[in-house]
Coordinates of N, CA, C and O in Angstrom, one line a residue:
X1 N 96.2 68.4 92.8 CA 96.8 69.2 93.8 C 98.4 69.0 93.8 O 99.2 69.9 94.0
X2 N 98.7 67.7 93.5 CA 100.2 67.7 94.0 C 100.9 68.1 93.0 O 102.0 68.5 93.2
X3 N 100.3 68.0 91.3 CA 100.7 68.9 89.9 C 101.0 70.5 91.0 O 102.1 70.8 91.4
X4 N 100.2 71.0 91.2 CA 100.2 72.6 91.2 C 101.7 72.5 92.5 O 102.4 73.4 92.6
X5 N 101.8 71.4 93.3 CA 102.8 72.0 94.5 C 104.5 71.7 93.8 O 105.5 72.3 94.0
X6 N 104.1 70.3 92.6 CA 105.2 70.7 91.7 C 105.7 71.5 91.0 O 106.9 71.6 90.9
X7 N 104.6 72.4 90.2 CA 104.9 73.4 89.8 C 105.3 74.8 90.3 O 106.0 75.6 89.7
X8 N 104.8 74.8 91.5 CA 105.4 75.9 92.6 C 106.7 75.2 92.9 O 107.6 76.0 92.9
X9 N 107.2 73.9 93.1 CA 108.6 74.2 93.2 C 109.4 74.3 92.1 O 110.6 74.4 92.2
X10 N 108.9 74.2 91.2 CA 110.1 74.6 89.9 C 109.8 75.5 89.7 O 110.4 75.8 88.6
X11 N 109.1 76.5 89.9 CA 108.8 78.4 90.1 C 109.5 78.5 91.0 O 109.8 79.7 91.0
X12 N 110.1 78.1 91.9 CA 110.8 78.8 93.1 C 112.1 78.5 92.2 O 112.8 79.4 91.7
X13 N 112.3 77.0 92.1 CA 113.9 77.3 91.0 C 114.2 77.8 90.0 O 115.3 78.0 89.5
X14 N 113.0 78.0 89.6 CA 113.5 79.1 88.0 C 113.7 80.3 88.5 O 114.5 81.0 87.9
X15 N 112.9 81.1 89.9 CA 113.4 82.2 90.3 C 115.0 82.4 91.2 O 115.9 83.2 91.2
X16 N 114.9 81.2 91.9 CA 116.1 81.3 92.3 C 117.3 81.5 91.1 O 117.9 82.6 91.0
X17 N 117.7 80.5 90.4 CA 118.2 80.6 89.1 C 118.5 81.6 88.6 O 119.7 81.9 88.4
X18 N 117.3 82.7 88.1 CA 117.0 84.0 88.0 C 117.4 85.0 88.8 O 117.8 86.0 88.2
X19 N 117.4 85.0 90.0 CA 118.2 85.8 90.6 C 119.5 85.6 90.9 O 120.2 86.3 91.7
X20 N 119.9 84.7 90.4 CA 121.5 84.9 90.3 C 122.3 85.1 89.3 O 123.4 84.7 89.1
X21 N 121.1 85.9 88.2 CA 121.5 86.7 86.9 C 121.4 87.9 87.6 O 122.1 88.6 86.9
X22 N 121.0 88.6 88.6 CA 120.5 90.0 88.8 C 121.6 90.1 89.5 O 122.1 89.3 90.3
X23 N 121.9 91.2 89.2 CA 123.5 91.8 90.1 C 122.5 93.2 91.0 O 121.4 93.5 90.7
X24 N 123.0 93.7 91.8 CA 122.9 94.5 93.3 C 123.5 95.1 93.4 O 124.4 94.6 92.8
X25 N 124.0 96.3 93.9 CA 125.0 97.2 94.0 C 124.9 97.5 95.7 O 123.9 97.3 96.3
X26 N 126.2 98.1 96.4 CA 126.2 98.7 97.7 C 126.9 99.8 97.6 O 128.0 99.6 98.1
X27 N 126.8 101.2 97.1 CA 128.2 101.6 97.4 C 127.8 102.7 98.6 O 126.7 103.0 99.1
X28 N 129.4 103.4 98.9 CA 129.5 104.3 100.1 C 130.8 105.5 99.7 O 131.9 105.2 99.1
X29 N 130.5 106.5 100.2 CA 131.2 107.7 100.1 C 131.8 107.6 98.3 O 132.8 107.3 97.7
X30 N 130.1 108.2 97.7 CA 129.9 108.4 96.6 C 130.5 107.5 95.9 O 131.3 108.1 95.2
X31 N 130.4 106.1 95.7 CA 131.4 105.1 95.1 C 132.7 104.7 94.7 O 133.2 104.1 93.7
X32 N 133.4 105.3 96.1 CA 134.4 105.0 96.5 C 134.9 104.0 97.2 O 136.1 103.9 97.4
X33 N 133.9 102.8 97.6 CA 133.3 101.7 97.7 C 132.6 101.0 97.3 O 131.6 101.0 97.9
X34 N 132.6 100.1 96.2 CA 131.1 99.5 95.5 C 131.2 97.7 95.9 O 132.2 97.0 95.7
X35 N 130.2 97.4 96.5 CA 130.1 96.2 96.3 C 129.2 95.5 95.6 O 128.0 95.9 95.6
X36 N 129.3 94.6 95.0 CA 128.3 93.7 93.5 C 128.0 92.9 94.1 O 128.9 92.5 94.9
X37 N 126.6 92.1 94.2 CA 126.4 91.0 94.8 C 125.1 90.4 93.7 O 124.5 91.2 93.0
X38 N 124.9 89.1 93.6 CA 123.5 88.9 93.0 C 122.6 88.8 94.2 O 122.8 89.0 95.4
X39 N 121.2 88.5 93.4 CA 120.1 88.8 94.1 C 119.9 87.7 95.3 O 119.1 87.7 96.2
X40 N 121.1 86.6 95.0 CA 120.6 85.6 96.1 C 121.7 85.8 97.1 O 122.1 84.9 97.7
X41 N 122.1 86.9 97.2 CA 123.2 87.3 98.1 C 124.2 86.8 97.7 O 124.1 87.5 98.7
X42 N 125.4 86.2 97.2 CA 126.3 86.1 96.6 C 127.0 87.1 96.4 O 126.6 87.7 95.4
X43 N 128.1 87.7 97.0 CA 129.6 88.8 96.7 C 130.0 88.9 95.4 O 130.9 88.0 95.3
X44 N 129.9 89.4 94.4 CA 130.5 89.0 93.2 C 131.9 89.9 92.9 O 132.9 89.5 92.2
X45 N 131.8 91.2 93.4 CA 132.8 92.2 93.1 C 132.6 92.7 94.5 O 131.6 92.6 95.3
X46 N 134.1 93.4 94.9 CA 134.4 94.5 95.4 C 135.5 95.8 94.6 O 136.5 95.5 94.0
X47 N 135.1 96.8 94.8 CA 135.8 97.8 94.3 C 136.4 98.7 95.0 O 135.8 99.0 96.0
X48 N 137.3 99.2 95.0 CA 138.2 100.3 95.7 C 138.4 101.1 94.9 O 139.1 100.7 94.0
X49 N 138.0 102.5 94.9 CA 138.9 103.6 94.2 C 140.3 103.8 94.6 O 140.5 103.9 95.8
X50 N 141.4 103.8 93.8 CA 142.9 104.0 94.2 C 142.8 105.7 94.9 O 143.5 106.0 95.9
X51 N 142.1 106.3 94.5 CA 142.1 107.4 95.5 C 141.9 107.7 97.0 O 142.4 108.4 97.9
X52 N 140.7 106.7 96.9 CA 140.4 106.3 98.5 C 141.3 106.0 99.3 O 141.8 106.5 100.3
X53 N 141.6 104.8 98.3 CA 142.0 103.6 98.8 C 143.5 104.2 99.5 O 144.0 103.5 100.4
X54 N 144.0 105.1 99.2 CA 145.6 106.0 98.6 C 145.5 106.3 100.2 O 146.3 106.0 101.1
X55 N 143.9 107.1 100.6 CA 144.1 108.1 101.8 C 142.7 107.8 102.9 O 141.9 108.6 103.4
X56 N 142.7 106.2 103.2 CA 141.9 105.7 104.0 C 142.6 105.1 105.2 O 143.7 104.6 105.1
X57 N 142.1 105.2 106.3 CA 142.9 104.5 107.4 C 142.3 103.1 107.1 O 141.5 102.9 106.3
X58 N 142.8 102.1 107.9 CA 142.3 100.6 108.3 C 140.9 100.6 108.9 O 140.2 99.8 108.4
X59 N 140.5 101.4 109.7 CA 139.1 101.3 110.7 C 138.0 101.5 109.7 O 137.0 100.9 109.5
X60 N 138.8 103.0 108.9 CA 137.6 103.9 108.2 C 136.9 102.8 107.1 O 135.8 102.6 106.9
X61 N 138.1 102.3 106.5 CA 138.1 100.9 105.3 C 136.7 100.1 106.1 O 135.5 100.2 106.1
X62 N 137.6 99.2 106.7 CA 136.5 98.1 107.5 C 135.0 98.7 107.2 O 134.1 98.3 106.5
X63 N 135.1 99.6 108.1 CA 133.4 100.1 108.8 C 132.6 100.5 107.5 O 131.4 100.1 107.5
X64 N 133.2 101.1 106.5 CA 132.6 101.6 105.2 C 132.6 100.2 104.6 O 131.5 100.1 104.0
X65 N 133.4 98.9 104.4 CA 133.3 97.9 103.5 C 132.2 97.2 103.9 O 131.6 96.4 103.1
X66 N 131.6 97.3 105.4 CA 130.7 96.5 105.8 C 129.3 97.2 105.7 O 128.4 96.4 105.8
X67 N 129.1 98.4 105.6 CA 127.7 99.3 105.1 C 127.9 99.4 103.7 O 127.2 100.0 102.9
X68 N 128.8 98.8 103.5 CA 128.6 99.1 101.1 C 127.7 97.3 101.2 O 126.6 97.0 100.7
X69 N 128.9 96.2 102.1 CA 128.4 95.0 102.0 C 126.6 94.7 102.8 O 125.8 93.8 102.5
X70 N 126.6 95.3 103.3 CA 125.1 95.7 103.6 C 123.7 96.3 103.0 O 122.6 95.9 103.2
X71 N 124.3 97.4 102.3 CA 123.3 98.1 101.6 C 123.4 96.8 100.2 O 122.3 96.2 100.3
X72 N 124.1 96.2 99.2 CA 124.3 95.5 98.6 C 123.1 94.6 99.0 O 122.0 94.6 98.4
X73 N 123.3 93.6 100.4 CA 122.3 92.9 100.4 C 121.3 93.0 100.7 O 120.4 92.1 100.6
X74 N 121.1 94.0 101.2 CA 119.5 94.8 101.4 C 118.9 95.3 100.3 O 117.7 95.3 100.0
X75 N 119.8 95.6 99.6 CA 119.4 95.2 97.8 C 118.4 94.6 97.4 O 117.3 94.7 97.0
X76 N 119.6 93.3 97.5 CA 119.4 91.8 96.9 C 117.6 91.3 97.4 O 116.6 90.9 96.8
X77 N 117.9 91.6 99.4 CA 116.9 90.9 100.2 C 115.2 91.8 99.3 O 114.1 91.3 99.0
X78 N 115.6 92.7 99.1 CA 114.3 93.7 98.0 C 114.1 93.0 96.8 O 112.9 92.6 96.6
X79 N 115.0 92.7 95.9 CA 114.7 92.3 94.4 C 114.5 91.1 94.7 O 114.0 90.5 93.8
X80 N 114.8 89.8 96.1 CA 114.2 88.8 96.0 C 113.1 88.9 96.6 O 112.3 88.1 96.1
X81 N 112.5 89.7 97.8 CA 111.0 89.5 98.0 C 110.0 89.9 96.8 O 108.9 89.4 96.6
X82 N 110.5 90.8 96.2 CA 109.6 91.3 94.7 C 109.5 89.9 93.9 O 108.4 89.3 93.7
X83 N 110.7 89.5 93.5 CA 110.0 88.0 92.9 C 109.3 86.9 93.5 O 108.6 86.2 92.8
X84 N 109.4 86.7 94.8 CA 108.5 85.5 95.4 C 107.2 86.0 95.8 O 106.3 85.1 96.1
X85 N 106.8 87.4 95.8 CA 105.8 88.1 95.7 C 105.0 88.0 94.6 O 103.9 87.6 94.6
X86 N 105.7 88.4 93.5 CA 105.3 88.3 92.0 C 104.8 86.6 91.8 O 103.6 86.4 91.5
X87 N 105.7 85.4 92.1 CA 105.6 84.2 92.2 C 104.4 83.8 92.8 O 103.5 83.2 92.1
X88 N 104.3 84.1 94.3 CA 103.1 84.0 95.1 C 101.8 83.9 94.6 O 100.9 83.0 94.6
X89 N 101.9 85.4 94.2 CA 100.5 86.1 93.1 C 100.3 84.7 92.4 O 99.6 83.8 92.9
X90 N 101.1 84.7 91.1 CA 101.0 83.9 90.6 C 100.0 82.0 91.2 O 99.0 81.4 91.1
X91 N 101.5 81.9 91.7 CA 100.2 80.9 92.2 C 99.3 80.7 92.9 O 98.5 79.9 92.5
X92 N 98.9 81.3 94.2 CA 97.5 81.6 94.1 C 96.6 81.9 93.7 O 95.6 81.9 94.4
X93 N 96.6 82.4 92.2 CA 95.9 82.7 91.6 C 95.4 81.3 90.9 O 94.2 81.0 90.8
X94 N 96.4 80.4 90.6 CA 96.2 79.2 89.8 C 95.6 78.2 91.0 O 95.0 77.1 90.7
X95 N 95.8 78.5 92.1 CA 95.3 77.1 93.9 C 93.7 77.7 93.9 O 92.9 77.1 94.6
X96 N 93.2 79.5 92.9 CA 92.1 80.1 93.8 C 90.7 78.6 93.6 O 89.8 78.2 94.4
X97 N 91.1 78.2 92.2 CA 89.6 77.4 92.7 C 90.2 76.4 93.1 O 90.0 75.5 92.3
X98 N 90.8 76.0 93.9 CA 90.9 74.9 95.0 C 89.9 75.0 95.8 O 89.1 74.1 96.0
X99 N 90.2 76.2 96.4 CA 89.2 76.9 97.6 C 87.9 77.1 96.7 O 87.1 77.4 97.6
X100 N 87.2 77.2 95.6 CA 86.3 77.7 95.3 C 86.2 79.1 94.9 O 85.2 79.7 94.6
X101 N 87.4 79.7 94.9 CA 87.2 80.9 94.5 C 87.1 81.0 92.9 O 86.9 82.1 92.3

């Protein structure tokens, strides 16, 4: 048993690891805003179009930089439940005959 709880935690770090190869995107007013983030939430990029950017007030900036940085990690919070899901599977499948299954 305590093999398999080892192994479940070096599946959690090989996926953590792993998801901070997966990049995420947020953008807003058709990518006139993009923000990059990996899958463990991490910022990696922000982008500004110079055109926006040319004819945006201060408020409009703000409120759009915080729904690009949002959608980005709501992203991220998706492509990481898919892997600890995927993971899960996984080992429970390998604990089923613990239980006898």
């Amino acid at each position: 048993m305590f093999d398999k709880i080892m192994a479940a935690q070096q599946k959690a770090e090989e996926i953590k690891k792993r998801l901070d190869t997966v990049s995420v995107y947020g953008e807003v007013e058709g990518g006139a805003i993009r923000v990059t983030a990996t899958a463990n939430k991490a910022i990696t990029a922000i982008e500004l179009k110079d055109d926006f950017l040319a004819s945006a007030d201060r408020e409009e900036l703000e409120e759009l930089l915080v729904t690009a940085v949002n959608r980005a990690l709501q992203q991220a919070d998706q492509v990481s439940a898919n892997e600890m899901q995927a993971a899960t599977k996984d080992m429970l499948g390998g604990l089923g005959g613990m239980f006898g299954q």
